[in-house]
CSV table of C-alpha atoms in Angstrom, one decimal:
chain,number,residue,atom,x,y,z
A,27,UNK,CA,259.2,219.6,276.9
A,28,UNK,CA,261.1,217.8,279.8
A,29,UNK,CA,257.8,216.3,280.8
A,30,UNK,CA,257.2,215.1,277.3
A,31,UNK,CA,260.6,213.3,277.3
A,32,UNK,CA,259.9,211.7,280.7
A,33,UNK,CA,256.6,210.5,279.4
A,34,UNK,CA,258.4,208.2,276.9
A,35,UNK,CA,260.4,206.5,279.6
A,36,UNK,CA,258.0,203.5,279.8
A,37,UNK,CA,254.6,202.3,280.9
A,38,UNK,CA,253.2,202.5,284.4
A,39,UNK,CA,252.7,205.2,286.9
A,40,UNK,CA,256.2,204.8,288.3
A,41,UNK,CA,255.6,205.8,291.9
A,42,UNK,CA,253.6,204.1,294.7
A,43,UNK,CA,252.8,207.3,296.5
A,44,UNK,CA,251.1,208.5,293.3
A,45,UNK,CA,249.5,205.1,292.8
A,46,UNK,CA,247.8,205.2,296.2
A,47,UNK,CA,246.0,208.4,295.1
A,48,UNK,CA,245.1,206.8,291.7
A,49,UNK,CA,243.5,203.6,293.0
A,50,UNK,CA,239.8,204.1,293.6
A,51,UNK,CA,238.7,204.7,297.2
A,52,UNK,CA,235.1,203.6,296.7
A,53,UNK,CA,235.6,200.2,295.0
A,54,UNK,CA,233.7,197.0,295.6
A,55,UNK,CA,233.9,194.1,293.1
A,56,UNK,CA,230.7,193.3,291.3
A,57,UNK,CA,231.7,189.6,291.1
A,58,UNK,CA,232.7,187.2,293.8
A,59,UNK,CA,236.1,185.5,293.4
A,60,UNK,CA,234.4,182.3,292.3
A,61,UNK,CA,232.2,184.1,289.7
A,62,UNK,CA,235.2,186.0,288.5
A,63,UNK,CA,237.0,182.8,287.6
A,64,UNK,CA,233.9,181.5,285.8
A,65,UNK,CA,233.6,184.8,283.9
A,66,UNK,CA,237.3,184.9,282.9
A,67,UNK,CA,237.1,181.6,281.0
A,68,UNK,CA,233.7,182.2,279.5
A,69,UNK,CA,234.7,185.7,278.1
A,70,UNK,CA,238.1,184.4,277.1
A,71,UNK,CA,236.6,181.6,275.0
A,72,UNK,CA,234.1,184.1,273.5
A,73,UNK,CA,236.8,186.4,272.4
A,74,UNK,CA,239.1,183.7,271.0
A,75,UNK,CA,236.2,182.1,269.0
A,76,UNK,CA,234.9,185.3,267.6
A,77,UNK,CA,238.3,186.9,266.9
A,78,UNK,CA,239.2,183.8,264.8
A,79,UNK,CA,235.8,184.0,263.1
A,80,UNK,CA,236.0,187.7,262.2
A,81,UNK,CA,239.6,187.7,261.0
A,82,UNK,CA,239.7,184.2,259.6
A,83,UNK,CA,242.3,183.0,262.1
A,84,UNK,CA,243.2,179.6,263.6
A,85,UNK,CA,244.6,179.0,267.1
A,86,UNK,CA,248.2,177.8,267.1
A,87,UNK,CA,250.8,177.0,269.7
A,88,UNK,CA,253.3,179.8,270.6
A,89,UNK,CA,256.8,179.7,272.2
A,90,UNK,CA,257.6,180.9,275.7
A,91,UNK,CA,261.3,180.9,275.0
A,92,UNK,CA,263.3,181.6,271.8
A,93,UNK,CA,266.9,181.4,270.7
A,94,UNK,CA,268.7,184.7,271.2
A,95,UNK,CA,270.3,184.3,267.7
A,96,UNK,CA,267.0,184.2,266.0
A,97,UNK,CA,266.2,187.9,266.4
A,98,UNK,CA,262.5,187.1,266.9
A,99,UNK,CA,262.1,188.4,270.4
A,100,UNK,CA,260.3,191.6,270.9
A,101,UNK,CA,262.2,194.5,272.4
A,102,UNK,CA,259.0,196.6,272.8
A,103,UNK,CA,260.8,199.9,272.1
A,104,UNK,CA,263.9,201.3,270.4
A,105,UNK,CA,265.9,202.7,273.3
A,106,UNK,CA,267.1,199.4,274.8
A,107,UNK,CA,265.4,200.1,278.2
A,108,UNK,CA,263.2,196.9,278.2
A,109,UNK,CA,265.4,193.8,277.8
A,110,UNK,CA,264.3,190.2,277.9
A,111,UNK,CA,265.2,187.6,280.6
A,112,UNK,CA,268.1,185.6,279.2
A,113,UNK,CA,269.5,182.3,280.4
A,114,UNK,CA,272.1,179.8,279.2
A,115,UNK,CA,271.1,176.2,278.5
A,116,UNK,CA,274.4,174.2,278.9
A,117,UNK,CA,273.0,171.1,277.1
A,118,UNK,CA,275.4,168.2,276.7
A,119,UNK,CA,278.1,169.6,279.0
A,120,UNK,CA,278.1,172.8,277.0
A,121,UNK,CA,279.0,171.0,273.8
A,122,UNK,CA,275.7,172.2,272.1
A,123,UNK,CA,274.6,175.1,274.2
A,124,UNK,CA,271.7,177.5,273.6
A,125,UNK,CA,271.4,181.1,274.8
A,126,UNK,CA,267.7,181.4,275.3
A,127,UNK,CA,265.4,184.3,276.0
A,128,UNK,CA,261.9,184.5,277.6
A,129,UNK,CA,259.6,186.2,275.0
A,130,UNK,CA,258.4,189.7,275.7
A,131,UNK,CA,255.8,189.3,272.9
A,132,UNK,CA,255.3,187.0,269.9
A,133,UNK,CA,255.2,189.9,267.4
A,134,UNK,CA,258.0,188.7,265.1
A,135,UNK,CA,257.6,185.0,265.7
A,136,UNK,CA,254.1,185.1,264.4
A,137,UNK,CA,255.2,186.5,261.1
A,138,UNK,CA,257.7,183.7,260.7
A,139,UNK,CA,255.0,181.2,261.7
A,140,UNK,CA,252.7,182.4,258.9
A,141,UNK,CA,255.2,180.8,256.5
A,142,UNK,CA,255.7,177.8,258.7
A,143,UNK,CA,252.0,177.0,258.6
A,144,UNK,CA,251.7,178.0,254.9
A,145,UNK,CA,249.1,180.7,255.4
A,146,UNK,CA,247.7,182.3,252.3
A,147,UNK,CA,246.4,185.9,251.9
A,148,UNK,CA,243.3,186.3,254.0
A,149,UNK,CA,244.4,183.6,256.4
A,150,UNK,CA,246.0,184.0,259.8
A,151,UNK,CA,246.8,182.7,263.2
A,152,UNK,CA,246.0,183.5,266.8
A,153,UNK,CA,247.9,182.6,269.9
A,154,UNK,CA,247.2,182.4,273.7
A,155,UNK,CA,250.5,184.1,274.4
A,156,UNK,CA,252.4,184.3,277.7
A,157,UNK,CA,255.4,186.5,278.3
A,158,UNK,CA,257.5,188.2,281.0
A,159,UNK,CA,258.4,191.9,280.9
A,160,UNK,CA,260.7,192.4,283.9
A,161,UNK,CA,261.3,196.1,283.3
A,162,UNK,CA,257.7,197.3,283.9
A,163,UNK,CA,256.8,199.3,287.0
A,164,UNK,CA,254.1,197.2,288.6
A,165,UNK,CA,251.0,199.1,289.2
A,166,UNK,CA,247.2,198.5,288.7
A,167,UNK,CA,247.4,197.8,285.0
A,168,UNK,CA,251.0,196.8,284.4
A,169,UNK,CA,252.4,193.4,285.4
A,170,UNK,CA,255.6,191.5,284.8
A,171,UNK,CA,253.4,188.6,283.6
A,172,UNK,CA,251.8,189.4,280.3
A,173,UNK,CA,249.0,187.4,278.6
A,174,UNK,CA,247.8,188.4,275.1
A,175,UNK,CA,245.9,187.2,272.1
A,176,UNK,CA,248.7,187.7,269.7
A,177,UNK,CA,247.4,187.4,266.2
A,178,UNK,CA,248.8,187.7,262.6
A,179,UNK,CA,247.2,187.5,259.2
A,180,UNK,CA,248.7,187.4,255.7
A,181,UNK,CA,247.9,190.4,253.4
A,182,UNK,CA,248.7,191.4,249.9
A,183,UNK,CA,250.8,194.4,248.8
A,184,UNK,CA,247.6,196.3,247.8
A,185,UNK,CA,246.2,195.9,251.3
A,186,UNK,CA,249.1,197.8,252.9
A,187,UNK,CA,246.9,200.9,253.4
A,188,UNK,CA,245.1,202.8,256.1
A,189,UNK,CA,241.6,201.9,255.0
A,190,UNK,CA,242.4,198.2,255.2
A,191,UNK,CA,243.9,198.6,258.7
A,192,UNK,CA,240.8,200.5,259.9
A,193,UNK,CA,238.6,197.6,258.6
A,194,UNK,CA,240.6,195.1,260.6
A,195,UNK,CA,240.5,197.3,263.7
A,196,UNK,CA,236.7,197.7,263.4
A,197,UNK,CA,236.3,193.9,263.3
A,198,UNK,CA,238.3,193.5,266.5
A,199,UNK,CA,236.3,196.2,268.2
A,200,UNK,CA,233.1,194.4,267.2
A,201,UNK,CA,234.4,191.4,269.1
A,202,UNK,CA,235.2,193.5,272.2
A,203,UNK,CA,231.7,195.1,272.3
A,204,UNK,CA,230.1,191.6,271.8
A,205,UNK,CA,232.2,190.2,274.7
A,206,UNK,CA,231.0,192.9,277.0
A,207,UNK,CA,227.4,192.0,276.2
A,208,UNK,CA,228.1,188.3,276.6
A,209,UNK,CA,229.6,188.9,280.0
A,210,UNK,CA,226.6,190.9,281.1
A,211,UNK,CA,224.1,188.3,279.9
A,212,UNK,CA,225.9,185.7,282.0
A,213,UNK,CA,226.4,188.0,285.0
A,214,UNK,CA,223.7,190.7,285.1
A,215,UNK,CA,225.3,192.4,288.1
A,216,UNK,CA,227.9,193.7,285.7
A,217,UNK,CA,225.2,196.0,284.3
A,218,UNK,CA,225.9,198.9,286.6
A,219,UNK,CA,224.9,202.5,285.7
A,220,UNK,CA,228.2,203.8,287.2
A,221,UNK,CA,230.1,202.0,284.5
A,222,UNK,CA,228.9,202.9,280.9
A,223,UNK,CA,229.3,200.2,278.3
A,224,UNK,CA,231.7,200.5,275.4
A,225,UNK,CA,230.5,202.6,272.5
A,226,UNK,CA,229.4,200.8,269.3
A,227,UNK,CA,232.1,202.4,267.2
A,228,UNK,CA,235.7,203.5,267.7
A,229,UNK,CA,236.9,207.0,266.9
A,230,UNK,CA,240.0,206.9,264.6
A,231,UNK,CA,242.5,209.7,265.1
A,232,UNK,CA,246.1,210.3,264.0
A,233,UNK,CA,248.8,211.0,266.6
A,234,UNK,CA,249.5,214.2,264.6
A,235,UNK,CA,245.9,215.3,265.0
A,236,UNK,CA,245.8,214.7,268.8
A,237,UNK,CA,249.1,216.7,269.2
A,238,UNK,CA,247.5,219.6,267.2
A,239,UNK,CA,244.6,219.5,269.7
A,240,UNK,CA,246.8,219.5,272.8
A,241,UNK,CA,250.2,220.8,271.7
A,242,UNK,CA,251.5,221.5,275.2
A,243,UNK,CA,250.5,218.2,276.9
A,244,UNK,CA,252.7,215.1,277.3
A,245,UNK,CA,251.4,211.9,275.6
A,246,UNK,CA,249.6,210.3,278.5
A,247,UNK,CA,247.8,213.6,279.3
A,248,UNK,CA,246.8,214.0,275.6
A,249,UNK,CA,245.3,210.5,275.7
A,250,UNK,CA,243.4,211.3,278.9
A,251,UNK,CA,242.1,214.5,277.4
A,252,UNK,CA,241.0,212.9,274.1
A,253,UNK,CA,239.2,210.1,276.0
A,254,UNK,CA,237.0,212.7,277.7
A,255,UNK,CA,235.7,213.6,274.2
A,256,UNK,CA,235.7,210.1,272.7
A,257,UNK,CA,235.6,207.2,275.2
A,258,UNK,CA,237.2,204.7,272.8
A,259,UNK,CA,239.9,205.7,270.2
A,260,UNK,CA,242.3,204.1,267.8
A,261,UNK,CA,245.4,206.3,267.7
A,262,UNK,CA,247.2,206.0,264.4
A,263,UNK,CA,250.9,206.5,263.8
A,264,UNK,CA,252.6,205.2,267.0
A,265,UNK,CA,256.4,205.7,266.6
A,266,UNK,CA,256.7,208.5,264.1
A,267,UNK,CA,258.5,211.6,265.4
A,268,UNK,CA,255.9,214.4,265.6
A,269,UNK,CA,256.5,218.0,265.1
A,270,UNK,CA,257.2,218.6,268.8
A,271,UNK,CA,260.3,216.4,268.4
A,272,UNK,CA,258.9,213.3,270.1
A,273,UNK,CA,256.9,210.2,268.9
A,274,UNK,CA,253.5,209.8,270.5
A,275,UNK,CA,255.1,206.7,272.1
A,276,UNK,CA,258.2,204.7,271.5
A,277,UNK,CA,257.7,201.8,269.1
A,278,UNK,CA,260.3,199.2,267.9
A,279,UNK,CA,261.5,199.8,264.4
A,280,UNK,CA,261.3,196.2,263.1
A,281,UNK,CA,257.7,195.1,263.2
A,282,UNK,CA,254.9,197.8,262.8
A,283,UNK,CA,255.2,200.3,259.9
A,284,UNK,CA,255.1,203.8,261.4
A,285,UNK,CA,257.0,205.6,258.7
A,286,UNK,CA,254.7,205.3,255.7
A,287,UNK,CA,253.0,208.5,254.7
A,288,UNK,CA,249.2,208.5,255.0
A,289,UNK,CA,246.4,211.1,255.0
A,290,UNK,CA,244.0,212.1,257.7
A,291,UNK,CA,240.2,212.4,257.0
A,292,UNK,CA,240.8,216.1,256.6
A,293,UNK,CA,243.5,215.5,254.0
A,294,UNK,CA,246.5,216.4,256.1
A,295,UNK,CA,249.8,214.5,255.6
A,296,UNK,CA,250.3,212.0,258.5
A,297,UNK,CA,252.4,208.9,259.0
A,298,UNK,CA,252.0,205.3,260.1
A,299,UNK,CA,250.1,202.1,259.4
A,300,UNK,CA,249.8,201.1,263.0
A,301,UNK,CA,248.0,202.2,266.2
A,302,UNK,CA,246.7,201.5,269.7
A,303,UNK,CA,243.1,201.0,271.0
A,304,UNK,CA,242.6,203.0,274.1
A,305,UNK,CA,239.4,203.4,276.2
A,306,UNK,CA,238.3,205.3,279.2
A,307,UNK,CA,238.1,203.0,282.2
A,308,UNK,CA,235.2,204.1,284.4
A,309,UNK,CA,236.4,202.0,287.3
A,310,UNK,CA,239.9,203.3,287.6
A,311,UNK,CA,238.9,206.7,286.0
A,312,UNK,CA,242.0,206.5,283.8
A,313,UNK,CA,243.1,205.8,280.2
A,314,UNK,CA,243.2,202.1,279.5
A,315,UNK,CA,245.1,200.5,276.6
A,316,UNK,CA,243.6,197.3,275.2
A,317,UNK,CA,245.5,196.6,272.0
A,318,UNK,CA,248.5,197.5,269.9
A,319,UNK,CA,248.5,196.5,266.2
A,320,UNK,CA,249.6,197.4,262.7
A,321,UNK,CA,250.5,196.5,259.2
A,322,UNK,CA,254.0,195.1,259.4
A,323,UNK,CA,257.1,196.5,257.8
A,324,UNK,CA,258.1,195.6,254.2
A,325,UNK,CA,261.7,195.7,253.0
A,326,UNK,CA,261.5,199.4,252.3
A,327,UNK,CA,259.9,200.6,255.6
A,328,UNK,CA,262.1,198.2,257.6
A,329,UNK,CA,265.3,199.7,256.3
A,330,UNK,CA,264.1,203.2,256.7
A,331,UNK,CA,262.9,202.7,260.3
A,332,UNK,CA,266.2,200.9,261.2
A,333,UNK,CA,268.1,203.8,259.7
A,334,UNK,CA,266.1,206.4,261.6
A,335,UNK,CA,266.8,204.5,264.9
A,336,UNK,CA,270.4,203.7,264.2
A,337,UNK,CA,269.8,200.0,264.3
A,338,UNK,CA,271.0,198.9,260.8
A,339,UNK,CA,272.9,196.0,262.4
A,340,UNK,CA,269.6,194.3,263.0
A,341,UNK,CA,269.7,193.4,259.3
A,342,UNK,CA,272.1,190.6,260.2
A,343,UNK,CA,269.4,188.7,262.1
A,344,UNK,CA,267.6,185.9,260.3
A,345,UNK,CA,264.2,187.5,260.9
A,346,UNK,CA,265.2,190.8,259.3
A,347,UNK,CA,267.0,189.1,256.4
A,348,UNK,CA,263.8,187.1,255.7
A,349,UNK,CA,261.8,190.4,255.4
A,350,UNK,CA,264.4,192.0,253.1
A,351,UNK,CA,264.6,188.9,250.9
A,352,UNK,CA,260.8,188.5,250.7
A,353,UNK,CA,261.0,185.1,252.4
A,354,UNK,CA,258.1,185.7,254.8
A,355,UNK,CA,254.6,187.1,253.9
A,356,UNK,CA,253.4,190.6,254.2
A,357,UNK,CA,251.1,190.8,257.2
A,358,UNK,CA,249.0,192.7,259.6
A,359,UNK,CA,248.9,191.7,263.3
A,360,UNK,CA,248.7,192.8,266.9
A,361,UNK,CA,248.3,191.9,270.5
A,362,UNK,CA,245.2,192.2,272.6
A,363,UNK,CA,245.9,192.2,276.3
A,364,UNK,CA,243.9,189.4,277.9
A,365,UNK,CA,244.0,190.5,281.6
A,366,UNK,CA,243.6,194.2,280.5
A,367,UNK,CA,240.5,193.3,278.6
A,368,UNK,CA,239.1,191.1,281.3
A,369,UNK,CA,239.8,193.7,283.9
A,370,UNK,CA,237.8,196.2,281.9
A,371,UNK,CA,234.8,194.0,281.0
A,372,UNK,CA,234.5,192.4,284.5
A,373,UNK,CA,234.7,195.9,286.1
A,374,UNK,CA,237.9,195.3,288.1
A,375,UNK,CA,240.2,197.9,289.6
A,376,UNK,CA,243.4,195.9,289.3
A,377,UNK,CA,245.0,193.3,287.0
A,378,UNK,CA,245.7,191.1,290.0
A,379,UNK,CA,242.0,190.4,290.3
A,380,UNK,CA,242.0,188.5,287.0
A,381,UNK,CA,245.5,187.1,286.8
A,382,UNK,CA,248.0,185.5,289.2
A,383,UNK,CA,251.5,186.9,289.3
A,384,UNK,CA,254.0,188.7,291.6
A,385,UNK,CA,253.3,192.0,293.2
A,386,UNK,CA,255.4,193.9,295.8
A,387,UNK,CA,254.1,193.9,299.3
A,388,UNK,CA,253.6,197.6,299.3
A,389,UNK,CA,251.1,197.3,296.5
A,390,UNK,CA,249.3,194.3,298.1
A,391,UNK,CA,248.9,196.2,301.3
A,392,UNK,CA,247.7,199.3,299.5
A,393,UNK,CA,245.1,197.3,297.6
A,394,UNK,CA,243.8,195.5,300.7
A,395,UNK,CA,243.1,198.9,302.4
A,396,UNK,CA,241.1,199.9,299.3
A,397,UNK,CA,239.0,196.7,299.2
A,398,UNK,CA,240.9,195.4,296.1
A,399,UNK,CA,241.7,191.7,296.6
A,400,UNK,CA,244.5,190.6,294.3
A,401,UNK,CA,245.0,186.8,293.7
A,402,UNK,CA,247.9,185.0,295.3
């Protein structure tokens, strides 16, 4: 059980000695640096265009910084371990100052934006989001710099159910599979028998079901095990405390709904209207998360989740008041990691091959020895 608790501490491997054993020793990029840049923007445009088409979204601008008092920044979890970068804007000799934060994700802002742009049920928005998460351990697939397609769509009360969520997830998966084909049409060298393509369909599993299959394994090991059976899965119910006393993974209490009771295909009682898309990465030979999404909290589930996490004081923030007072729409939304997705589709061993950010020298040296050339 101690291992299970440690597994919730945060993303990333957490140790560079371990990472040295994890990084592939037989790696060679299938694309040159120049072709990699061409492929990045071609695939990026394909995904944006088709994501908007499949989900009826429009591209909108998104903030990099937000007012601390707004309550719209994303805290990523509920234990306070991942805090945003904060700074003071003195403005007019401190007569009209602002305490600002760099966003960690646009999760809450997007829902407020649905009202700002007067989106109707069935309509939504997509953003080319940039963020900074300073508390991540920097390894091969975690970076302090985060880029996502953060999207949000208005729904009705009747659509707050698991079947509707699965339909949305399946449309997103269709875009991912299509993007892989598109990349390989442009760059045939990406068709490599060592790296199987994504399956046509996702496998949907509840976190409760996966725990029943592997009751003694910590979360990351459970995910690794299930991906040996199903190379692409959507794990439902991220955040609900399972019968071993731990959630599958920590999830903030004020955006996704992880408390609502649902049913598995076998008819068992489960929980949650959210989930993560995970795939098996044949290059790194590890689990690889692509997206986190869910039906958002309504007034009832927000209050219940804040009560369970001892965060009822959040109800004083404008964002949370807007949910309770029915001032912003019901919605479904999520984030799709851009560099994570490009890393997978372009058959790269490291995020630093598709995005420019900061890495410690120990990691850059380690990558060079393994023929992994991160961008500077």
